[in-house]
Amino acid sequence: LIIKGNNLIALSSLLKRYKGKIKCIYIDPPYNTGTDTFGYNDNFNRSAWLVFMKNRLELAKELLTDDGAIYVQLDYHQVHYGKVLMDEIFGEDNFEREIIWRIGWISGYKSADNNWIRNHDTILFYAKDSKRLDFIKNYIPKEEFKKIAVSQAERYPIEDVWNGNEYDDLNSIAIVSFSGETVSKMLNKEDEVKGQKSEKLIERIFKAHTKPGDIVLDFFGGSGTSSAVAHKMGLQYIVCEQLEEHIDISLRRMSKVISGEQSGISKRNNWEGGGSFVYCELLENSKEL
């Protein structure tokens, strides 16, 4: 299910049918960086950003199953305030991990700062109820170790620092773009979207909590990475997105997924195509209904 429209209204509309039925939520919300370069208002003052997130996270909690989990990806601008907010909504006892994702090697203008060079995002992982949480422990198999790894181990447990050791190969989309995973490679050159997360990153999260047929949710859908990953993993999914450009890319991307495209996690999941999705738009006057 791909929904175009304001995600606060979309989440409210989902409650009647999906309350307590979503197994895993992943979101990559606006980071409040002070820029507004790609459509979202990414330039809130802090109090406005916190209210914006609070309203949506409270609804997200209601949608989760009792054994479900939520992952919120942020950077240094708001992650500490986001942590306090999520403690308030989900409870400190349900905080599971602060995951550090090392983006990968840095080059170009990003290396020019006269400071320690930023090279990570933070992903906050909370349970709906830590006592009931359904967590599936996964390992990195030897065939997926980084080329620099020298080890006789057949597998390596996934740490809470991702892409931070000689075994874990989880670079950003910018670094793995040569593989054909970027939206622009799959579709058109002009479809490059800022902030793309790799399919492998989202797959890692969903694999820790789901089995085929479970429902996952991403209410900041962007260019459709979560829906592409869920579809290839045999999951049901709900994705919300309000920007026309991103919806257009997502729909074309999902058509490619259904036809069996082989980028991202396709080969890892023996993806050959198939399936379908439903697309809908919120009524323009839904606020007044």
PDB file of C-alpha atoms in Angstrom:
ATOM      1  CA  LEU A   1       0.000   0.000   0.000  1.00  0.00           C
ATOM      2  CA  ILE A   2       1.550   3.280  -1.151  1.00  0.00           C
ATOM      3  CA  ILE A   3      -0.236   6.399   0.082  1.00  0.00           C
ATOM      4  CA  LYS A   4       0.287   9.897  -1.274  1.00  0.00           C
ATOM      5  CA  GLY A   5      -0.455  12.680   1.187  1.00  0.00           C
ATOM      6  CA  ASN A   6       0.285  14.190   4.568  1.00  0.00           C
ATOM      7  CA  ASN A   7       1.642  11.375   6.718  1.00  0.00           C
ATOM      8  CA  LEU A   8      -0.033  12.587   9.921  1.00  0.00           C
ATOM      9  CA  ILE A   9      -3.448  12.298   8.285  1.00  0.00           C
ATOM     10  CA  ALA A  10      -2.429   9.019   6.648  1.00  0.00           C
ATOM     11  CA  LEU A  11      -1.359   7.503   9.983  1.00  0.00           C
ATOM     12  CA  SER A  12      -4.626   8.553  11.593  1.00  0.00           C
ATOM     13  CA  SER A  13      -6.586   6.988   8.757  1.00  0.00           C
ATOM     14  CA  LEU A  14      -4.689   3.699   9.136  1.00  0.00           C
ATOM     15  CA  LEU A  15      -5.576   3.212  12.806  1.00  0.00           C
ATOM     16  CA  LYS A  16      -9.022   1.711  12.303  1.00  0.00           C
ATOM     17  CA  ARG A  17      -7.731  -1.150  10.152  1.00  0.00           C
ATOM     18  CA  TYR A  18      -4.106  -1.546  11.230  1.00  0.00           C
ATOM     19  CA  LYS A  19      -3.931  -0.665  14.929  1.00  0.00           C
ATOM     20  CA  GLY A  20      -1.671  -3.226  16.621  1.00  0.00           C
ATOM     21  CA  LYS A  21      -0.815  -4.972  13.327  1.00  0.00           C
ATOM     22  CA  ILE A  22       2.462  -3.407  12.144  1.00  0.00           C
ATOM     23  CA  LYS A  23       5.463  -5.589  13.033  1.00  0.00           C
ATOM     24  CA  CYS A  24       8.269  -3.156  12.223  1.00  0.00           C
ATOM     25  CA  ILE A  25       8.502   0.563  11.462  1.00  0.00           C
ATOM     26  CA  TYR A  26      11.506   2.250   9.854  1.00  0.00           C
ATOM     27  CA  ILE A  27      11.591   6.001   9.239  1.00  0.00           C
ATOM     28  CA  ASP A  28      14.195   8.410   7.943  1.00  0.00           C
ATOM     29  CA  PRO A  29      12.541  11.739   8.842  1.00  0.00           C
ATOM     30  CA  PRO A  30      13.806  15.268   8.122  1.00  0.00           C
ATOM     31  CA  TYR A  31      17.000  15.736  10.117  1.00  0.00           C
ATOM     32  CA  ASN A  32      16.364  19.420  10.931  1.00  0.00           C
ATOM     33  CA  THR A  33      19.713  20.321   9.371  1.00  0.00           C
ATOM     34  CA  GLY A  34      18.925  23.939   8.581  1.00  0.00           C
ATOM     35  CA  THR A  35      18.576  23.288   4.864  1.00  0.00           C
ATOM     36  CA  ASP A  36      15.522  22.972   2.686  1.00  0.00           C
ATOM     37  CA  THR A  37      16.928  21.752  -0.585  1.00  0.00           C
ATOM     38  CA  PHE A  38      14.786  18.781  -1.553  1.00  0.00           C
ATOM     39  CA  GLY A  39      11.165  19.495  -0.839  1.00  0.00           C
ATOM     40  CA  TYR A  40      10.689  18.594   2.804  1.00  0.00           C
ATOM     41  CA  ASN A  41      10.752  21.404   5.299  1.00  0.00           C
ATOM     42  CA  ASP A  42      14.114  20.436   6.771  1.00  0.00           C
ATOM     43  CA  ASN A  43      14.538  23.760   8.549  1.00  0.00           C
ATOM     44  CA  PHE A  44      12.251  23.599  11.592  1.00  0.00           C
ATOM     45  CA  ASN A  45      13.086  25.305  14.829  1.00  0.00           C
ATOM     46  CA  ARG A  46      13.641  22.644  17.458  1.00  0.00           C
ATOM     47  CA  SER A  47      10.298  22.916  19.238  1.00  0.00           C
ATOM     48  CA  ALA A  48       8.388  22.719  15.954  1.00  0.00           C
ATOM     49  CA  TRP A  49      10.417  19.664  14.884  1.00  0.00           C
ATOM     50  CA  LEU A  50       9.717  17.929  18.207  1.00  0.00           C
ATOM     51  CA  VAL A  51       5.966  18.569  17.961  1.00  0.00           C
ATOM     52  CA  PHE A  52       6.022  17.415  14.332  1.00  0.00           C
ATOM     53  CA  MET A  53       7.705  14.154  15.361  1.00  0.00           C
ATOM     54  CA  LYS A  54       5.721  13.656  18.567  1.00  0.00           C
ATOM     55  CA  ASN A  55       2.360  13.704  16.780  1.00  0.00           C
ATOM     56  CA  ARG A  56       3.517  11.077  14.305  1.00  0.00           C
ATOM     57  CA  LEU A  57       5.368   8.824  16.745  1.00  0.00           C
ATOM     58  CA  GLU A  58       2.373   8.610  19.068  1.00  0.00           C
ATOM     59  CA  LEU A  59       0.269   7.250  16.195  1.00  0.00           C
ATOM     60  CA  ALA A  60       3.092   4.957  15.105  1.00  0.00           C
ATOM     61  CA  LYS A  61       3.197   3.393  18.558  1.00  0.00           C
ATOM     62  CA  GLU A  62      -0.511   2.545  18.346  1.00  0.00           C
ATOM     63  CA  LEU A  63       0.015   0.840  15.003  1.00  0.00           C
ATOM     64  CA  LEU A  64       2.791  -1.476  16.276  1.00  0.00           C
ATOM     65  CA  THR A  65       2.168  -5.043  17.397  1.00  0.00           C
ATOM     66  CA  ASP A  66       2.962  -5.729  21.055  1.00  0.00           C
ATOM     67  CA  ASP A  67       6.123  -7.566  19.964  1.00  0.00           C
ATOM     68  CA  GLY A  68       7.027  -4.987  17.306  1.00  0.00           C
ATOM     69  CA  ALA A  69       9.867  -2.499  16.901  1.00  0.00           C
ATOM     70  CA  ILE A  70      10.533   0.971  15.536  1.00  0.00           C
ATOM     71  CA  TYR A  71      13.761   2.366  14.074  1.00  0.00           C
ATOM     72  CA  VAL A  72      14.290   6.110  13.615  1.00  0.00           C
ATOM     73  CA  GLN A  73      17.317   7.253  11.623  1.00  0.00           C
ATOM     74  CA  LEU A  74      18.734  10.713  12.417  1.00  0.00           C
ATOM     75  CA  ASP A  75      22.015  12.601  12.486  1.00  0.00           C
ATOM     76  CA  TYR A  76      23.711  14.790  15.064  1.00  0.00           C
ATOM     77  CA  HIS A  77      21.360  17.751  14.586  1.00  0.00           C
ATOM     78  CA  GLN A  78      18.408  16.223  16.439  1.00  0.00           C
ATOM     79  CA  VAL A  79      19.227  12.678  17.527  1.00  0.00           C
ATOM     80  CA  HIS A  80      19.728  13.566  21.191  1.00  0.00           C
ATOM     81  CA  TYR A  81      16.428  15.429  21.342  1.00  0.00           C
ATOM     82  CA  GLY A  82      14.810  12.606  19.368  1.00  0.00           C
ATOM     83  CA  LYS A  83      16.079  10.126  21.978  1.00  0.00           C
ATOM     84  CA  VAL A  84      14.460  12.099  24.825  1.00  0.00           C
ATOM     85  CA  LEU A  85      11.217  12.358  22.834  1.00  0.00           C
ATOM     86  CA  MET A  86      11.149   8.625  22.147  1.00  0.00           C
ATOM     87  CA  ASP A  87      11.879   7.880  25.811  1.00  0.00           C
ATOM     88  CA  GLU A  88       8.765   9.895  26.612  1.00  0.00           C
ATOM     89  CA  ILE A  89       6.545   8.185  24.033  1.00  0.00           C
ATOM     90  CA  PHE A  90       7.824   4.590  24.119  1.00  0.00           C
ATOM     91  CA  GLY A  91       9.324   4.547  27.628  1.00  0.00           C
ATOM     92  CA  GLU A  92      12.980   4.390  28.638  1.00  0.00           C
ATOM     93  CA  ASP A  93      12.601   0.689  29.432  1.00  0.00           C
ATOM     94  CA  ASN A  94      11.742   0.022  25.789  1.00  0.00           C
ATOM     95  CA  PHE A  95      14.912   1.633  24.420  1.00  0.00           C
ATOM     96  CA  GLU A  96      16.914  -1.207  22.893  1.00  0.00           C
ATOM     97  CA  ARG A  97      19.980   0.151  21.076  1.00  0.00           C
ATOM     98  CA  GLU A  98      21.611   3.238  19.658  1.00  0.00           C
ATOM     99  CA  ILE A  99      22.928   1.949  16.341  1.00  0.00           C
ATOM    100  CA  ILE A 100      25.796   3.832  14.732  1.00  0.00           C
ATOM    101  CA  TRP A 101      25.927   3.463  10.961  1.00  0.00           C
ATOM    102  CA  ARG A 102      29.296   4.366   9.475  1.00  0.00           C
ATOM    103  CA  ILE A 103      28.383   5.836   6.112  1.00  0.00           C
ATOM    104  CA  GLY A 104      31.631   4.785   4.428  1.00  0.00           C
ATOM    105  CA  TRP A 105      34.741   6.402   2.987  1.00  0.00           C
ATOM    106  CA  ILE A 106      34.590  10.175   2.648  1.00  0.00           C
ATOM    107  CA  SER A 107      35.852  12.213  -0.281  1.00  0.00           C
ATOM    108  CA  GLY A 108      35.314  15.560  -1.981  1.00  0.00           C
ATOM    109  CA  TYR A 109      33.678  18.492  -0.221  1.00  0.00           C
ATOM    110  CA  LYS A 110      32.657  16.370   2.793  1.00  0.00           C
ATOM    111  CA  SER A 111      36.324  16.015   3.733  1.00  0.00           C
ATOM    112  CA  ALA A 112      37.018  19.762   3.618  1.00  0.00           C
ATOM    113  CA  ASP A 113      35.610  20.760   7.025  1.00  0.00           C
ATOM    114  CA  ASN A 114      38.109  22.130   9.500  1.00  0.00           C
ATOM    115  CA  ASN A 115      36.850  19.718  12.116  1.00  0.00           C
ATOM    116  CA  TRP A 116      36.485  15.995  12.800  1.00  0.00           C
ATOM    117  CA  ILE A 117      34.854  14.706   9.626  1.00  0.00           C
ATOM    118  CA  ARG A 118      31.327  13.406  10.175  1.00  0.00           C
ATOM    119  CA  ASN A 119      30.908   9.871   8.892  1.00  0.00           C
ATOM    120  CA  HIS A 120      27.862   8.386  10.607  1.00  0.00           C
ATOM    121  CA  ASP A 121      24.126   8.477  11.163  1.00  0.00           C
ATOM    122  CA  THR A 122      22.414   7.233  14.302  1.00  0.00           C
ATOM    123  CA  ILE A 123      19.461   4.837  14.314  1.00  0.00           C
ATOM    124  CA  LEU A 124      17.355   4.728  17.491  1.00  0.00           C
ATOM    125  CA  PHE A 125      15.805   1.288  18.067  1.00  0.00           C
ATOM    126  CA  TYR A 126      12.842   0.936  20.437  1.00  0.00           C
ATOM    127  CA  ALA A 127      10.495  -1.913  21.246  1.00  0.00           C
ATOM    128  CA  LYS A 128       6.772  -1.450  21.696  1.00  0.00           C
ATOM    129  CA  ASP A 129       7.247  -3.671  24.772  1.00  0.00           C
ATOM    130  CA  SER A 130      10.780  -4.883  25.525  1.00  0.00           C
ATOM    131  CA  LYS A 131       9.432  -7.906  27.428  1.00  0.00           C
ATOM    132  CA  ARG A 132       7.537  -9.118  24.361  1.00  0.00           C
ATOM    133  CA  LEU A 133       9.947  -7.969  21.635  1.00  0.00           C
ATOM    134  CA  ASP A 134      10.409 -10.468  18.814  1.00  0.00           C
ATOM    135  CA  PHE A 135      14.069 -10.101  17.798  1.00  0.00           C
ATOM    136  CA  ILE A 136      15.711 -12.434  15.278  1.00  0.00           C
ATOM    137  CA  LYS A 137      19.496 -12.456  15.732  1.00  0.00           C
ATOM    138  CA  ASN A 138      21.330 -12.375  12.415  1.00  0.00           C
ATOM    139  CA  TYR A 139      24.934 -12.912  11.394  1.00  0.00           C
ATOM    140  CA  ILE A 140      27.144 -11.784   8.531  1.00  0.00           C
ATOM    141  CA  PRO A 141      28.048 -14.931   6.568  1.00  0.00           C
ATOM    142  CA  LYS A 142      31.663 -15.427   5.532  1.00  0.00           C
ATOM    143  CA  GLU A 143      30.885 -14.861   1.856  1.00  0.00           C
ATOM    144  CA  GLU A 144      29.733 -11.326   2.705  1.00  0.00           C
ATOM    145  CA  PHE A 145      32.769 -10.313   4.781  1.00  0.00           C
ATOM    146  CA  LYS A 146      34.646  -7.255   3.541  1.00  0.00           C
ATOM    147  CA  LYS A 147      37.517  -8.141   1.253  1.00  0.00           C
ATOM    148  CA  ILE A 148      39.992  -6.888   3.869  1.00  0.00           C
ATOM    149  CA  ALA A 149      38.787  -9.403   6.462  1.00  0.00           C
ATOM    150  CA  VAL A 150      41.238 -12.153   7.393  1.00  0.00           C
ATOM    151  CA  SER A 151      39.366 -14.681   9.465  1.00  0.00           C
ATOM    152  CA  GLN A 152      38.595 -18.366   9.747  1.00  0.00           C
ATOM    153  CA  ALA A 153      35.148 -17.584  11.167  1.00  0.00           C
ATOM    154  CA  GLU A 154      32.158 -18.823   9.199  1.00  0.00           C
ATOM    155  CA  ARG A 155      29.979 -15.949  10.386  1.00  0.00           C
ATOM    156  CA  TYR A 156      30.117 -12.802  12.507  1.00  0.00           C
ATOM    157  CA  PRO A 157      27.343 -11.431  14.771  1.00  0.00           C
ATOM    158  CA  ILE A 158      26.037  -8.028  13.743  1.00  0.00           C
ATOM    159  CA  GLU A 159      27.130  -5.347  16.199  1.00  0.00           C
ATOM    160  CA  ASP A 160      25.400  -2.064  17.042  1.00  0.00           C
ATOM    161  CA  VAL A 161      28.042  -0.241  14.978  1.00  0.00           C
ATOM    162  CA  TRP A 162      27.276  -1.005  11.349  1.00  0.00           C
ATOM    163  CA  ASN A 163      30.002  -0.928   8.706  1.00  0.00           C
ATOM    164  CA  GLY A 164      32.502  -0.341  11.495  1.00  0.00           C
ATOM    165  CA  ASN A 165      34.708  -3.442  11.420  1.00  0.00           C
ATOM    166  CA  GLU A 166      36.545  -5.605   8.914  1.00  0.00           C
ATOM    167  CA  TYR A 167      33.577  -7.965   8.478  1.00  0.00           C
ATOM    168  CA  ASP A 168      30.637  -5.627   7.968  1.00  0.00           C
ATOM    169  CA  ASP A 169      30.151  -4.163   4.486  1.00  0.00           C
ATOM    170  CA  LEU A 170      27.227  -1.747   4.700  1.00  0.00           C
ATOM    171  CA  ASN A 171      28.267   1.389   2.851  1.00  0.00           C
ATOM    172  CA  SER A 172      26.005   4.275   1.919  1.00  0.00           C
ATOM    173  CA  ILE A 173      24.107   4.363  -1.347  1.00  0.00           C
ATOM    174  CA  ALA A 174      26.545   6.951  -2.715  1.00  0.00           C
ATOM    175  CA  ILE A 175      29.431   4.505  -2.322  1.00  0.00           C
ATOM    176  CA  VAL A 176      27.648   1.463  -3.738  1.00  0.00           C
ATOM    177  CA  SER A 177      26.027   3.410  -6.576  1.00  0.00           C
ATOM    178  CA  PHE A 178      28.257   1.752  -9.153  1.00  0.00           C
ATOM    179  CA  SER A 179      26.395  -1.498  -8.479  1.00  0.00           C
ATOM    180  CA  GLY A 180      23.250  -0.095 -10.061  1.00  0.00           C
ATOM    181  CA  GLU A 181      21.255   0.263  -6.885  1.00  0.00           C
ATOM    182  CA  THR A 182      20.637   4.009  -7.084  1.00  0.00           C
ATOM    183  CA  VAL A 183      17.258   5.140  -8.270  1.00  0.00           C
ATOM    184  CA  SER A 184      18.907   7.048 -11.109  1.00  0.00           C
ATOM    185  CA  LYS A 185      20.533   3.868 -12.364  1.00  0.00           C
ATOM    186  CA  MET A 186      17.255   1.964 -12.231  1.00  0.00           C
ATOM    187  CA  LEU A 187      15.164   4.728 -13.797  1.00  0.00           C
ATOM    188  CA  ASN A 188      16.333   8.031 -15.279  1.00  0.00           C
ATOM    189  CA  LYS A 189      19.450  10.107 -14.708  1.00  0.00           C
ATOM    190  CA  GLU A 190      17.423  13.037 -13.386  1.00  0.00           C
ATOM    191  CA  ASP A 191      15.805  10.842 -10.713  1.00  0.00           C
ATOM    192  CA  GLU A 192      18.751  11.121  -8.312  1.00  0.00           C
ATOM    193  CA  VAL A 193      17.287  11.702  -4.842  1.00  0.00           C
ATOM    194  CA  LYS A 194      19.251  13.135  -1.929  1.00  0.00           C
ATOM    195  CA  GLY A 195      19.472  10.913   1.124  1.00  0.00           C
ATOM    196  CA  GLN A 196      18.924   7.491  -0.440  1.00  0.00           C
ATOM    197  CA  LYS A 197      19.542   4.630   1.975  1.00  0.00           C
ATOM    198  CA  SER A 198      20.741   1.323   0.585  1.00  0.00           C
ATOM    199  CA  GLU A 199      18.345  -1.597   0.301  1.00  0.00           C
ATOM    200  CA  LYS A 200      20.781  -3.679   2.356  1.00  0.00           C
ATOM    201  CA  LEU A 201      20.445  -1.251   5.283  1.00  0.00           C
ATOM    202  CA  ILE A 202      16.649  -1.527   5.382  1.00  0.00           C
ATOM    203  CA  GLU A 203      16.806  -5.292   4.812  1.00  0.00           C
ATOM    204  CA  ARG A 204      18.981  -5.676   7.913  1.00  0.00           C
ATOM    205  CA  ILE A 205      16.335  -3.958  10.033  1.00  0.00           C
ATOM    206  CA  PHE A 206      13.360  -5.853   8.631  1.00  0.00           C
ATOM    207  CA  LYS A 207      15.170  -9.224   8.904  1.00  0.00           C
ATOM    208  CA  ALA A 208      15.565  -8.721  12.647  1.00  0.00           C
ATOM    209  CA  HIS A 209      11.814  -8.617  13.247  1.00  0.00           C
ATOM    210  CA  THR A 210       9.791 -10.117  10.429  1.00  0.00           C
ATOM    211  CA  LYS A 211       8.856 -13.221   8.547  1.00  0.00           C
ATOM    212  CA  PRO A 212       7.122 -13.304   5.133  1.00  0.00           C
ATOM    213  CA  GLY A 213       3.619 -11.898   5.330  1.00  0.00           C
ATOM    214  CA  ASP A 214       4.281  -9.525   8.236  1.00  0.00           C
ATOM    215  CA  ILE A 215       3.414  -5.846   7.756  1.00  0.00           C
ATOM    216  CA  VAL A 216       6.058  -3.099   7.852  1.00  0.00           C
ATOM    217  CA  LEU A 217       5.590   0.664   7.716  1.00  0.00           C
ATOM    218  CA  ASP A 218       7.621   3.650   6.517  1.00  0.00           C
ATOM    219  CA  PHE A 219       5.777   6.966   6.728  1.00  0.00           C
ATOM    220  CA  PHE A 220       8.623   9.016   5.225  1.00  0.00           C
ATOM    221  CA  GLY A 221       8.746   6.894   2.089  1.00  0.00           C
ATOM    222  CA  GLY A 222      11.129   9.001  -0.007  1.00  0.00           C
ATOM    223  CA  SER A 223      12.228   7.254  -3.181  1.00  0.00           C
ATOM    224  CA  GLY A 224      10.659   3.922  -2.197  1.00  0.00           C
ATOM    225  CA  THR A 225      13.553   1.950  -0.711  1.00  0.00           C
ATOM    226  CA  SER A 226      11.479   0.446   2.106  1.00  0.00           C
ATOM    227  CA  SER A 227       8.707  -0.679  -0.228  1.00  0.00           C
ATOM    228  CA  ALA A 228      11.228  -2.183  -2.667  1.00  0.00           C
ATOM    229  CA  VAL A 229      12.959  -4.105   0.131  1.00  0.00           C
ATOM    230  CA  ALA A 230       9.721  -5.306   1.717  1.00  0.00           C
ATOM    231  CA  HIS A 231       8.354  -6.469  -1.639  1.00  0.00           C
ATOM    232  CA  LYS A 232      11.498  -8.488  -2.393  1.00  0.00           C
ATOM    233  CA  MET A 233      11.412 -10.005   1.125  1.00  0.00           C
ATOM    234  CA  GLY A 234       7.808 -11.162   0.815  1.00  0.00           C
ATOM    235  CA  LEU A 235       6.522  -8.684   3.383  1.00  0.00           C
ATOM    236  CA  GLN A 236       3.375  -6.610   3.300  1.00  0.00           C
ATOM    237  CA  TYR A 237       4.118  -2.908   3.493  1.00  0.00           C
ATOM    238  CA  ILE A 238       2.572   0.512   3.943  1.00  0.00           C
ATOM    239  CA  VAL A 239       4.522   3.531   2.708  1.00  0.00           C
ATOM    240  CA  CYS A 240       3.421   7.168   2.992  1.00  0.00           C
ATOM    241  CA  GLU A 241       4.947  10.012   0.984  1.00  0.00           C
ATOM    242  CA  GLN A 242       3.721  13.522   0.207  1.00  0.00           C
ATOM    243  CA  LEU A 243       6.142  14.834  -2.418  1.00  0.00           C
ATOM    244  CA  GLU A 244       4.996  14.443  -6.017  1.00  0.00           C
ATOM    245  CA  GLU A 245       8.551  13.842  -7.250  1.00  0.00           C
ATOM    246  CA  HIS A 246       9.196  11.053  -4.759  1.00  0.00           C
ATOM    247  CA  ILE A 247       5.833   9.399  -5.397  1.00  0.00           C
ATOM    248  CA  ASP A 248       6.537   9.406  -9.131  1.00  0.00           C
ATOM    249  CA  ILE A 249       9.924   7.783  -8.585  1.00  0.00           C
ATOM    250  CA  SER A 250       8.515   5.246  -6.102  1.00  0.00           C
ATOM    251  CA  LEU A 251       5.766   4.106  -8.453  1.00  0.00           C
ATOM    252  CA  ARG A 252       8.155   3.643 -11.363  1.00  0.00           C
ATOM    253  CA  ARG A 253      10.648   1.936  -9.074  1.00  0.00           C
ATOM    254  CA  MET A 254       8.033  -0.521  -7.804  1.00  0.00           C
ATOM    255  CA  SER A 255       6.979  -1.307 -11.357  1.00  0.00           C
ATOM    256  CA  LYS A 256      10.608  -2.232 -12.023  1.00  0.00           C
ATOM    257  CA  VAL A 257      10.684  -4.374  -8.862  1.00  0.00           C
ATOM    258  CA  ILE A 258       7.566  -6.259  -9.955  1.00  0.00           C
ATOM    259  CA  SER A 259       9.118  -6.851 -13.368  1.00  0.00           C
ATOM    260  CA  GLY A 260      12.126  -8.485 -11.652  1.00  0.00           C
ATOM    261  CA  GLU A 261      14.903  -5.847 -11.639  1.00  0.00           C
ATOM    262  CA  GLN A 262      18.148  -7.147 -10.157  1.00  0.00           C
ATOM    263  CA  SER A 263      19.633  -4.216  -8.234  1.00  0.00           C
ATOM    264  CA  GLY A 264      19.967  -3.841  -4.463  1.00  0.00           C
ATOM    265  CA  ILE A 265      19.031  -6.986  -2.519  1.00  0.00           C
ATOM    266  CA  SER A 266      17.401  -8.805  -5.456  1.00  0.00           C
ATOM    267  CA  LYS A 267      20.083 -11.458  -5.909  1.00  0.00           C
ATOM    268  CA  ARG A 268      20.456 -11.980  -2.146  1.00  0.00           C
ATOM    269  CA  ASN A 269      16.750 -12.793  -1.940  1.00  0.00           C
ATOM    270  CA  ASN A 270      16.487 -14.733  -5.219  1.00  0.00           C
ATOM    271  CA  TRP A 271      14.116 -12.077  -6.468  1.00  0.00           C
ATOM    272  CA  GLU A 272      12.555 -12.828  -9.855  1.00  0.00           C
ATOM    273  CA  GLY A 273       9.642 -10.395  -9.858  1.00  0.00           C
ATOM    274  CA  GLY A 274       5.918 -10.658  -9.318  1.00  0.00           C
ATOM    275  CA  GLY A 275       3.296  -9.401  -6.922  1.00  0.00           C
ATOM    276  CA  SER A 276       1.425  -6.119  -6.890  1.00  0.00           C
ATOM    277  CA  PHE A 277       0.752  -3.035  -4.802  1.00  0.00           C
ATOM    278  CA  VAL A 278      -2.120  -0.621  -4.231  1.00  0.00           C
ATOM    279  CA  TYR A 279      -1.637   3.120  -4.724  1.00  0.00           C
ATOM    280  CA  CYS A 280      -4.011   5.677  -3.270  1.00  0.00           C
ATOM    281  CA  GLU A 281      -4.140   9.406  -2.542  1.00  0.00           C
ATOM    282  CA  LEU A 282      -5.647  11.199   0.428  1.00  0.00           C
ATOM    283  CA  LEU A 283      -8.623  13.383  -0.437  1.00  0.00           C
ATOM    284  CA  GLU A 284      -7.577  17.007  -0.854  1.00  0.00           C
ATOM    285  CA  ASN A 285     -10.231  18.130   1.640  1.00  0.00           C
ATOM    286  CA  SER A 286      -9.701  15.239   4.065  1.00  0.00           C
ATOM    287  CA  LYS A 287      -8.965  17.673   6.902  1.00  0.00           C
ATOM    288  CA  GLU A 288     -12.524  18.909   6.700  1.00  0.00           C
ATOM    289  CA  LEU A 289     -14.177  15.484   6.595  1.00  0.00           C
TER     290      LEU A 289
END
